[in-house]
XYZ file of C-alpha atoms in Angstrom:
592
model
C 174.878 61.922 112.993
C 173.569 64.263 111.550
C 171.618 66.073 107.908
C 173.675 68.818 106.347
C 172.715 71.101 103.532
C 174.405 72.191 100.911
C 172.897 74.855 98.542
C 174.333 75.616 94.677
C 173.850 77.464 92.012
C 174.244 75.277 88.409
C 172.991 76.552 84.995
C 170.931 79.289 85.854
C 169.308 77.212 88.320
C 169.568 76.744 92.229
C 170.001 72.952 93.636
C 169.781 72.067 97.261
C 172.041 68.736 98.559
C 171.278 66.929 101.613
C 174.323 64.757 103.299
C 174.133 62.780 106.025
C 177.449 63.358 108.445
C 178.909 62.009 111.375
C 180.911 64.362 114.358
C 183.764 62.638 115.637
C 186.190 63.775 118.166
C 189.925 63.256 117.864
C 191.946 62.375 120.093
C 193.565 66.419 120.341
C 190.492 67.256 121.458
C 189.208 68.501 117.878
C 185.699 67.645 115.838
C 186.042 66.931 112.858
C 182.983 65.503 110.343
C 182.668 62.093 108.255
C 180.452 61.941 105.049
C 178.399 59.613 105.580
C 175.315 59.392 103.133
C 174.562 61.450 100.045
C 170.987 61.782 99.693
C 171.311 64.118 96.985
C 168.119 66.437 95.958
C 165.505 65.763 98.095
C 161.653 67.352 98.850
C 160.994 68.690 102.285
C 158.841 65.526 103.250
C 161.771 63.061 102.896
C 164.237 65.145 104.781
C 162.113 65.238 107.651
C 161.762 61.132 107.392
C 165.537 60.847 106.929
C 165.859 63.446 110.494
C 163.578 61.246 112.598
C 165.449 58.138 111.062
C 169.330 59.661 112.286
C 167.487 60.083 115.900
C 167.317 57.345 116.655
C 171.111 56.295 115.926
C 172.822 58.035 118.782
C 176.301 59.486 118.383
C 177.513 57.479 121.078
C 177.573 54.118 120.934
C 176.454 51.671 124.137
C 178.924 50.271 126.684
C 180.278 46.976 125.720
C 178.896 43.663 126.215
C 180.744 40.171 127.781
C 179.540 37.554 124.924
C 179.663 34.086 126.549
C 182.578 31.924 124.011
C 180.033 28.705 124.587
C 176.973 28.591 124.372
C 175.112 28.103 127.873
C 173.938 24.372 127.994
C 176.964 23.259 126.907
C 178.963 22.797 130.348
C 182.499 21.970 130.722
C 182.360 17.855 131.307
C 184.389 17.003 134.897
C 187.246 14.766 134.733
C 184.888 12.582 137.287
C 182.705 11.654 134.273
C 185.574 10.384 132.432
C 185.631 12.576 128.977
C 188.984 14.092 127.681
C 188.543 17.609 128.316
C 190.011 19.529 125.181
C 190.987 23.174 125.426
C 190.737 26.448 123.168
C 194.180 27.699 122.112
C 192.706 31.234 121.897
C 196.316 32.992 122.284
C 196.892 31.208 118.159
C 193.029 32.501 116.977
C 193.782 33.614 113.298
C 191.761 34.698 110.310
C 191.421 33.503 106.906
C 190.150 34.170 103.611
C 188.515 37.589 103.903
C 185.303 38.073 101.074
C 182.677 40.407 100.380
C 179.643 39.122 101.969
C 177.154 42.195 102.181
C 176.262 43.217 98.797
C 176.241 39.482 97.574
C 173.659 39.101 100.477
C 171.778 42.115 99.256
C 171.718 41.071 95.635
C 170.880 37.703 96.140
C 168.016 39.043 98.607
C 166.521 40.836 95.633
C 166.956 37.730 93.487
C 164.490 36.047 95.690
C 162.322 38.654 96.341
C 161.511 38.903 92.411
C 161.002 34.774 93.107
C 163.908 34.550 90.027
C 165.133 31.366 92.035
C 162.006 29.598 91.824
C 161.293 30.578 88.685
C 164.751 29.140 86.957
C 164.331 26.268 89.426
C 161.297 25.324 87.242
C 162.462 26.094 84.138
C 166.373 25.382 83.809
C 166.720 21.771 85.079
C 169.740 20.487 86.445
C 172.141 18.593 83.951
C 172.417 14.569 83.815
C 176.081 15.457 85.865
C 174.155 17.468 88.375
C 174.568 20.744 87.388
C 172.520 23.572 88.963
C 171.706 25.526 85.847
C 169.451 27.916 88.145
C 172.819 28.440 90.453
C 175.596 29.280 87.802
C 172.725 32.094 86.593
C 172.521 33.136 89.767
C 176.364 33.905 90.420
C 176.559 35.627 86.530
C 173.801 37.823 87.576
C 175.233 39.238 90.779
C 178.239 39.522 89.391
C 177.033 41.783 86.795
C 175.500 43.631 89.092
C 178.558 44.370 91.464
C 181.578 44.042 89.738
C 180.724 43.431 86.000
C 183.091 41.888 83.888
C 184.585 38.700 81.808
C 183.414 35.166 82.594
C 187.510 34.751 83.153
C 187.756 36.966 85.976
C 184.740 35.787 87.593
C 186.508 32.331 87.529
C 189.875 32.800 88.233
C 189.420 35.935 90.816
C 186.091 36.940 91.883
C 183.980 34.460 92.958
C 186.770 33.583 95.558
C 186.909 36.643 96.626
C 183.207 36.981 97.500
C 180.961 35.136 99.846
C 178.927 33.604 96.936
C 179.748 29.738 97.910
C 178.555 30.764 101.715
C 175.629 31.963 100.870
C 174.157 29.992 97.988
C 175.679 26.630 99.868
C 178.342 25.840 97.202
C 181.579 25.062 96.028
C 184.022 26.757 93.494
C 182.833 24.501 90.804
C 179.863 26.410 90.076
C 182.225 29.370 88.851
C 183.972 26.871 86.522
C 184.165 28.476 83.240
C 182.759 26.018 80.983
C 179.674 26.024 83.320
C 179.332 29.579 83.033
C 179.665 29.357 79.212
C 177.653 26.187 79.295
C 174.881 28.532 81.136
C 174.423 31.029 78.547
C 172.882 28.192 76.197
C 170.112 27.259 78.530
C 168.568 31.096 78.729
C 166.932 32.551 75.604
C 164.175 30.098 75.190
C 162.606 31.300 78.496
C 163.065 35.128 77.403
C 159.421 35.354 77.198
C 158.460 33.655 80.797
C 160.876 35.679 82.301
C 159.221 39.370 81.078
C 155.468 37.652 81.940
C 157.117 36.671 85.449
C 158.651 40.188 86.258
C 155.647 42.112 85.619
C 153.377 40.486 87.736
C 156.240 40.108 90.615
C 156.813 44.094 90.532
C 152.638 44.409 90.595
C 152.952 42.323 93.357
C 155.603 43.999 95.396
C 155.388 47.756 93.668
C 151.689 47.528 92.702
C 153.314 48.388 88.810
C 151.018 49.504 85.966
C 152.236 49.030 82.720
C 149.747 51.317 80.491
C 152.272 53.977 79.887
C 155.034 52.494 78.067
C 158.842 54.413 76.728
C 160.356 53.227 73.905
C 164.102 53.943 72.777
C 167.120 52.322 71.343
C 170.586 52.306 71.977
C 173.414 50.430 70.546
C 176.783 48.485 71.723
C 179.672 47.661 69.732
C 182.530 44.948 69.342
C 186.670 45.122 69.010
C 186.011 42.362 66.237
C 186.850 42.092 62.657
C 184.375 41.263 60.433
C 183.475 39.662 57.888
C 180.855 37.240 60.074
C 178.685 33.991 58.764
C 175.560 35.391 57.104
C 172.827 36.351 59.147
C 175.201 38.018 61.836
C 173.752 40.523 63.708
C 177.356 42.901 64.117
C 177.032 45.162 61.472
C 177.969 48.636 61.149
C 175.443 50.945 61.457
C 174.316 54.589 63.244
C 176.963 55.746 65.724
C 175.481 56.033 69.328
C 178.995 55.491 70.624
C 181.039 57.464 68.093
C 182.524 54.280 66.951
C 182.393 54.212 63.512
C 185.030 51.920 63.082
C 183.177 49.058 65.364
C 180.562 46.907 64.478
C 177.582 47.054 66.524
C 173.825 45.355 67.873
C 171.007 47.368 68.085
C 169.673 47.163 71.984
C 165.428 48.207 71.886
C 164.314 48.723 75.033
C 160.350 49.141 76.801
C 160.042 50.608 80.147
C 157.702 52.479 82.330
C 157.567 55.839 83.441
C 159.016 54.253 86.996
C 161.612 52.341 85.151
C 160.589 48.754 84.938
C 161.457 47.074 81.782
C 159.032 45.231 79.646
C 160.720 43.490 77.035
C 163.729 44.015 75.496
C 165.160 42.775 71.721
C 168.462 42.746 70.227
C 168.241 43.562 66.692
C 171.009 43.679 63.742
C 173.605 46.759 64.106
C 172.411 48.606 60.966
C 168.576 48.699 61.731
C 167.220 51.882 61.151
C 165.399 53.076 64.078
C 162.243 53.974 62.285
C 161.551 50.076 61.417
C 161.238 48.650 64.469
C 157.798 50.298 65.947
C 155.894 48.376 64.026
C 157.274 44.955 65.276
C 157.194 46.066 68.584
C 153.514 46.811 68.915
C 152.460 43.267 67.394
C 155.036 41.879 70.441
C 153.655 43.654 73.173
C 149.816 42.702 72.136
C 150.726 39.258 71.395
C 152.409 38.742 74.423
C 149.995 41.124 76.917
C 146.942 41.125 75.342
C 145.273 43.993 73.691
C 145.165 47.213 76.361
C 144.769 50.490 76.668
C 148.341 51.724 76.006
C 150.106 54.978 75.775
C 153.728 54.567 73.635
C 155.871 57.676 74.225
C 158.557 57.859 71.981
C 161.464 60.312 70.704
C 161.561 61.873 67.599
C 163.217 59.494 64.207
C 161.395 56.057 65.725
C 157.763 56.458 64.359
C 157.581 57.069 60.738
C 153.989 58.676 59.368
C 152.984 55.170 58.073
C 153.208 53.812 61.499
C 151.551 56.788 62.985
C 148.620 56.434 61.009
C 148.011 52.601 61.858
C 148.138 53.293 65.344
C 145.319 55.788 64.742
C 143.149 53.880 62.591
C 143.662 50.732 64.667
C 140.177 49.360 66.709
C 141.029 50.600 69.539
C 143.669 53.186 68.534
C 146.779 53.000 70.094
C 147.765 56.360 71.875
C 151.168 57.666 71.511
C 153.029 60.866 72.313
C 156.138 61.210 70.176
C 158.914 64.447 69.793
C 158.816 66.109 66.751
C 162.054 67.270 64.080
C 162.907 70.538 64.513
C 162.342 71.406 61.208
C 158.251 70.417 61.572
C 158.409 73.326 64.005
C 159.313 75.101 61.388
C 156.675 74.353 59.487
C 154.154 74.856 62.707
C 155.862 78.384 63.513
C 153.215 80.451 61.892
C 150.450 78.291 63.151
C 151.649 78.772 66.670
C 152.316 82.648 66.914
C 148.191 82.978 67.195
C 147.924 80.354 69.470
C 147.598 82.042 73.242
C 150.523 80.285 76.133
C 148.802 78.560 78.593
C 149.555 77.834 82.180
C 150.305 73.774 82.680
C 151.889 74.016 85.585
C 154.362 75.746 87.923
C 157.134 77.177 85.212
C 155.619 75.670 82.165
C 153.347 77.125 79.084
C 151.989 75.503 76.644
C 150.281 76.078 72.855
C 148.087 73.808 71.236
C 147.319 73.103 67.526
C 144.710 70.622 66.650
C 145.297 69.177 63.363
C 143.457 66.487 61.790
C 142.845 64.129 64.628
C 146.255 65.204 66.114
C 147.116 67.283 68.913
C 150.155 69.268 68.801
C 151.875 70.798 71.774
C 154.609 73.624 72.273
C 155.691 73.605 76.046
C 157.940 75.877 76.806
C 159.763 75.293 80.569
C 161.214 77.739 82.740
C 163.860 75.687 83.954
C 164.638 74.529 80.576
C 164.909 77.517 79.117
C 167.620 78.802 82.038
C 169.766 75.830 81.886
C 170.169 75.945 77.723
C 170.522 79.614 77.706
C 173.420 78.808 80.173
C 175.062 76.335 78.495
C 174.847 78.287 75.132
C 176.382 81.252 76.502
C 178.962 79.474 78.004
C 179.807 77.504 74.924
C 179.672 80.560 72.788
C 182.248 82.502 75.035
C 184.600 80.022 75.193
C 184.379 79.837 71.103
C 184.791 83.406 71.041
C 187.637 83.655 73.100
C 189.450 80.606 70.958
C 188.822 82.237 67.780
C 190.541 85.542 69.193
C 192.994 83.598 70.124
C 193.699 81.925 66.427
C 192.879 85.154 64.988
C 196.200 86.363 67.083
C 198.603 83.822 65.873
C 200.907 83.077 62.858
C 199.860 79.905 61.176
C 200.459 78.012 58.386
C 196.776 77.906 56.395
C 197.162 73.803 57.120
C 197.281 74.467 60.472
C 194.474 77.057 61.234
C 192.212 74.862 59.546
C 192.553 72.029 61.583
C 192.872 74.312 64.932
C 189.940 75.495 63.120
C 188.206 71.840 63.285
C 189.171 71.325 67.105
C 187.555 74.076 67.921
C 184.183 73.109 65.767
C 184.510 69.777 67.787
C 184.824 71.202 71.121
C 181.325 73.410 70.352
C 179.570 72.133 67.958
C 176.093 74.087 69.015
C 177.509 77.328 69.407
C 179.970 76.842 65.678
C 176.338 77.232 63.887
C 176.271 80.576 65.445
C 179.480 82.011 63.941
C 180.303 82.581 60.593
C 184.231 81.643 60.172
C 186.444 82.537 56.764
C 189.485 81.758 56.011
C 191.101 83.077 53.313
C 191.969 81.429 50.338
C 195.733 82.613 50.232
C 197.284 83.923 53.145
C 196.342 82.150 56.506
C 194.351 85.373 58.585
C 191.087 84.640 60.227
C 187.446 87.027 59.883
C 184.524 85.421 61.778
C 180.987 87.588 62.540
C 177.844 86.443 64.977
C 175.252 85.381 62.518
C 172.357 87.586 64.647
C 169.207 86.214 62.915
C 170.368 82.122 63.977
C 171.191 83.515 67.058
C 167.541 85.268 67.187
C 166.149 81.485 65.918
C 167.591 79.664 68.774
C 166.976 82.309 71.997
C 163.395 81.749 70.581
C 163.305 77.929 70.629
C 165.535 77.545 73.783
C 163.531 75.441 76.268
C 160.795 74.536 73.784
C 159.643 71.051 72.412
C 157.006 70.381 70.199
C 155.120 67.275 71.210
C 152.721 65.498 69.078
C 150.168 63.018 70.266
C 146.484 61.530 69.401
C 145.654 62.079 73.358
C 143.569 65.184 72.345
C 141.233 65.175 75.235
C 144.548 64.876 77.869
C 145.364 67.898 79.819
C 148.425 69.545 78.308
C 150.050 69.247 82.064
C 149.831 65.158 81.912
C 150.535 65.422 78.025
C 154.289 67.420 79.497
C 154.894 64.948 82.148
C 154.437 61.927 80.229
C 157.241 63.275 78.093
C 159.040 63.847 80.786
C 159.349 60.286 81.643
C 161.241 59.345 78.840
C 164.260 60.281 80.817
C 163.837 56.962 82.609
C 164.585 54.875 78.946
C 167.435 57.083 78.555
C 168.258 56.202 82.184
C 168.153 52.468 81.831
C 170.499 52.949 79.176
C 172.874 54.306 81.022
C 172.867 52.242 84.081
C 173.732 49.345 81.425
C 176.036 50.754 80.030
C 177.384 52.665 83.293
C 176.949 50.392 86.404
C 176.429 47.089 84.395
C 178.623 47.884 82.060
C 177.749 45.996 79.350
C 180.573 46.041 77.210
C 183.145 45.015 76.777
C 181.572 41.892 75.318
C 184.423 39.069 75.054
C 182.063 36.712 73.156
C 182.531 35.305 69.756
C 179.869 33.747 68.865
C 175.999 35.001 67.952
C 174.374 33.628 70.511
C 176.885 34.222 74.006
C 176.662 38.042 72.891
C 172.475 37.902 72.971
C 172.455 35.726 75.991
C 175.404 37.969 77.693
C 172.933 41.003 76.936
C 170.370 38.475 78.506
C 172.077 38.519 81.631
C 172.289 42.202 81.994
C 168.959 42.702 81.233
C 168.618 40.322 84.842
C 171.063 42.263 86.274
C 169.416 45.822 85.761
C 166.062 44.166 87.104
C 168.079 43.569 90.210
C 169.039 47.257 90.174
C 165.410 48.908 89.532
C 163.765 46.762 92.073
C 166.509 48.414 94.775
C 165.700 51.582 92.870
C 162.507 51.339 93.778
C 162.614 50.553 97.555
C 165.014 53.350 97.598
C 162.537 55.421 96.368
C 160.065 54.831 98.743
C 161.825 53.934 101.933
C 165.515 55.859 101.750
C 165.219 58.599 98.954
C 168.119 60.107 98.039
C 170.573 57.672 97.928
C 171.200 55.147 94.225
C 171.603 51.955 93.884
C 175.178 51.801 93.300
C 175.774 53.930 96.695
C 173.979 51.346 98.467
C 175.988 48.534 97.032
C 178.904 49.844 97.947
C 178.060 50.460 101.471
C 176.605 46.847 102.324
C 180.221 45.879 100.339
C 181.909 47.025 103.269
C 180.605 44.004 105.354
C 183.222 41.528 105.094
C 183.396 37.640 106.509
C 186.225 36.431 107.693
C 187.173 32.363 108.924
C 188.366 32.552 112.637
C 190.493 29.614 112.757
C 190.791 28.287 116.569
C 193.061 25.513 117.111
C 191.853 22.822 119.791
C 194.148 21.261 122.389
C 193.341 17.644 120.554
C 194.970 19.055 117.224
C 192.216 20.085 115.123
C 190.644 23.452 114.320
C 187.240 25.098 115.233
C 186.327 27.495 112.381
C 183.848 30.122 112.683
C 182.943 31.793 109.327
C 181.287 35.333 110.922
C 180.570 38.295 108.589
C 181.294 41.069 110.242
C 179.408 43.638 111.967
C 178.075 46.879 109.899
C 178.577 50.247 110.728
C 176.720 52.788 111.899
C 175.563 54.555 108.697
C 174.803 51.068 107.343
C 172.616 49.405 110.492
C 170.549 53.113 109.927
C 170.440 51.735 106.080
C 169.215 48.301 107.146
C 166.471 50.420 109.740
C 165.430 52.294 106.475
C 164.978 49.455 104.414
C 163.380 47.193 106.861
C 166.048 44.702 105.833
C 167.617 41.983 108.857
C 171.348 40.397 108.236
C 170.837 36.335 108.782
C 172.150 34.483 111.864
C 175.806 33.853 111.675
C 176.719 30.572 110.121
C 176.907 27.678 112.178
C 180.427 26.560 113.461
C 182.382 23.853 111.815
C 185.252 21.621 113.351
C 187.976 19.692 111.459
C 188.190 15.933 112.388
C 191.498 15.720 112.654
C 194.454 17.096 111.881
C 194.752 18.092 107.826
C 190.709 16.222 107.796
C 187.371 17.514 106.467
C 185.463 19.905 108.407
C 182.468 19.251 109.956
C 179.443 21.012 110.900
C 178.284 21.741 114.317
């Protein structure tokens, strides 16, 4: 094996990929290469790590070993000491019920290393018919995480086709569906615990600070009809999906800059995102104390009201928020006199005091090449389409809504053009309007920031914005890999305490996240679920010369590219499971 580099040239900018591939030769006496590993983008110090760590993995594997079928101590009794000898029938070995065993290992690893199995130990008690409460949770959060979908399915399908009951040491009951329903009643009133938990577990394992904090909202919607009781929280409300004939929940959402979550709420479908700060900075000091906080926000969540009280408040609270474009606007004048200053590598930036405030223009490099890109290329393609109406004979109807595909298609670079149709006959004029086009090659790459962290170094002040790319990230791992919705729950509370469950789910996902940072960078979560997927266990069923049936439940061995996964994550697989026997023929197995 092997690293191999790819190099690639995307919106104005160039991007470096880093593979890991294996050389095989066939059996014509060719070499041909298997993808192995997709690191992605990484820095020079990492590919050198991920080189020494395919050393020591050598193309060719070792010669092969003679496993003994017994164990040593147990001899073969002599017919002198009078016990029936009884015989493998090896020549009728057969396999049953193959499962996915190595992602429900690895997800169920992470489970405990976040100490979630002690903690709903404490706190969900089993039920007067012996139900393990802490269990059922355990099986809806791992299958969220690896193949998310209805509590049906993971009833009638899935949990028998993974390795769940092996590992967790139980039976298909725990999968029955009015335990799994029954579950989602027992979980909101330790919402609380569980955020207090998770912090201090990922300062434990990750060392986590929590004094930079990104807040954002997203929504999810429903295939439901309303009208609901009074009080529901499915209302319709802004479109984040384009849905606007869905009803919808509001999701809010606080991580950190390294994407551990803090809290999350679900709040009513039509709640204006500019109401909810204030709520969510008497939660977070009620529940963490009072602290030395920064909030980082997008523009249209803080309102000036709320701005203010975070200023005047003893200590203030410290915030760095986007600003509309049209307050840039406003600043323009301001800013021409202002000299650019060097933050870092690629980026300038202006400041603007104003009245306790600090404003901030960055302007990026990078930025800058990648949105002139896409605008050109959006623009072109407009161009050419409007030629290409401008050519053809149309009926008026039917220009205009050509006309409105098009708008749809490019909606950035339509505010660009000027388009007329003409009131009678169905011909075509459109013009570049120069001066908008002037307006945005100014602002491309540009953001005004605003913040009350006047004496911060405008480099920090850009990277902390930066950051809030991890919120936006979260989202989309919930609603990409989790995938959150469909939602096939009726009632109020199943939908908050089905969003409940994801919310587990996707601390399962950053806490891999974050090992993967560290130890094999490069690679995502999902890519590494899908390779430990590929271990499988099997039942060997070996039939005994006395009638019954030695069974050997044995996942199976990984692969190369996954034991150098397992060397990079410092990870061991578990001793086989112990053999079983039945006690006679048709009986009950029994354990060796």
């Amino acid at each position: 094996m092997y690293l191999r580099h790819i190099q690639r040239r995307k919106n104005g900018k160039e991007h470096s990929y880093w593979s890991i591939v294996e050389s095989r030769r066939l059996a014509d006496g060719r070499v041909v290469q298997r993808h192995v590993l997709y690191l992605g983008e990484i820095n020079d110090a990492q590919e050198r790590a991920w080189a020494r760590a395919v050393e020591v993995f050598p193309d060719e594997a070792g010669p092969p070993q003679t496993m003994a079928l017994f164990p040593q101590e147990r001899l073969e009794p002599t017919g002198d000491e009078g016990i029936p000898l009884v015989r493998l029938r090896l020549q009728e070995l057969s396999l049953h019920r193959p499962r996915q065993w190595g992602a429900c290992w690895l997800a169920l690893f992470l489970w405990k290393e976040l100490q979630l199995d002690q903690f709903w130990a404490e706190h969900v008690k089993p039920s007067r018919k012996g139900t393990r409460w802490d269990l059922v949770l355990a099986v809806l959060t791992v299958y969220r995480l690896l193949a998310p979908g209805s509590e049906w399915r993971l009833h009638r399908q899935w949990f028998d086709q993974s390795a769940l009951a092996d590992l967790l040491g139980v039976d298909a009951s725990v999968a029955d569906p009015h335990k799994l329903y029954g579950c989602h009643e027992q979980l909101l009133l330790h919402k609380n615990a569980l955020f207090l938990h998770l912090v201090q577990r990922w300062r434990d394992l990750f060392e986590a600070e929590f004094d930079v904090l990104l807040y954002d909202l997203t929504s999810t919607y429903f295939e439901s009809d309303p009208p609901f009781a009074e009080g529901d929280k499915r209302q319709f409300g802004y479109r984040r999906d384009k849905r606007p004939d869905c009803v919808q929940v509001v999701i809010a959402l606080i991580v950190t800059p390294r994407g551990f979550p803090l809290t999350y709420e679900m709040l009513c479908g039509n709640t204006s995102d500019k109401t909810t700060l204030k709520d969510f900075l008497q939660k977070i000091e009620k529940q963490y104390g009072k602290a030395r906080r920064i909030w980082i926000m997008d523009r249209g969540i803080p309102t000036e009201a709320v701005l203010a009280e975070m200023r005047a408040s003893d200590p203030p609270v410290q915030y760095l928020v986007g600003t509309p474009k049209g307050r840039l606007t406003k600043l323009e004048k301001d800013l021409l006199d202002q000299p650019w200053q060097q933050a870092r590598p690629g980026v300038t930036v202006k400041l603007l005091p104003r009245e306790g405030e600090l404003y901030v223009l960055a302007r990026s490099a990078d930025r800058v090449a990648k949105e002139r890109s896409l605008r050109r290329r959006q623009l072109k393609k407009l161009w050419q389409r409007l030629h290409e109406l401008g050519a053809m004979k149309l009926r008026r109807e039917d220009l205009l809504m050509k006309l409105g595909a098009a708008r749809q298609q490019a909606p950035s670079a339509w505010r660009l053009v000027e388009v007329t149709v003409d009131a009678t006959a169905a011909t075509l004029t459109y013009r570049l309007k120069k001066d908008k086009l002037r307006q945005v090659r100014r602002r491309e790459g540009r953001y005004l920031l605003r913040s009350n962290l006047t004496e911060t170094d405008p480099a920090v002040v850009w990277t902390y914005y930066l950051q809030l790319v991890e919120v936006e990230q979260a989202f989309r791992n919930l609603k990409g890999d989790l995938a959150i919705r469909p939602i096939f729950h009726q009632d109020e509370k199943r939908i908050e305490a089905h969003i409940f469950v994801s919310f587990l789910a996707y601390c399962l996902h950053v806490t891999l996240g974050q090992w993967l940072q560290t130890l094999a960078p490069g690679l995502t979560t999902r890519s590494v679920l899908e390779k430990f997927a590929a271990v499988q266990m099997v039942d060997v069923h070996i039939p005994t010369s006395d009638g019954r049936t030695l069974i050997l439940s044995r996942y199976t061995q990984p692969e190369p590219e996954l034991q150098l996964l397992l060397t990079r994550l410092k990870l061991e697989l578990p001793a086989q499971p112990p053999p079983r026997i039945t006690a006679a023929p048709g009986g009950k197995e029994v354990a060796m």
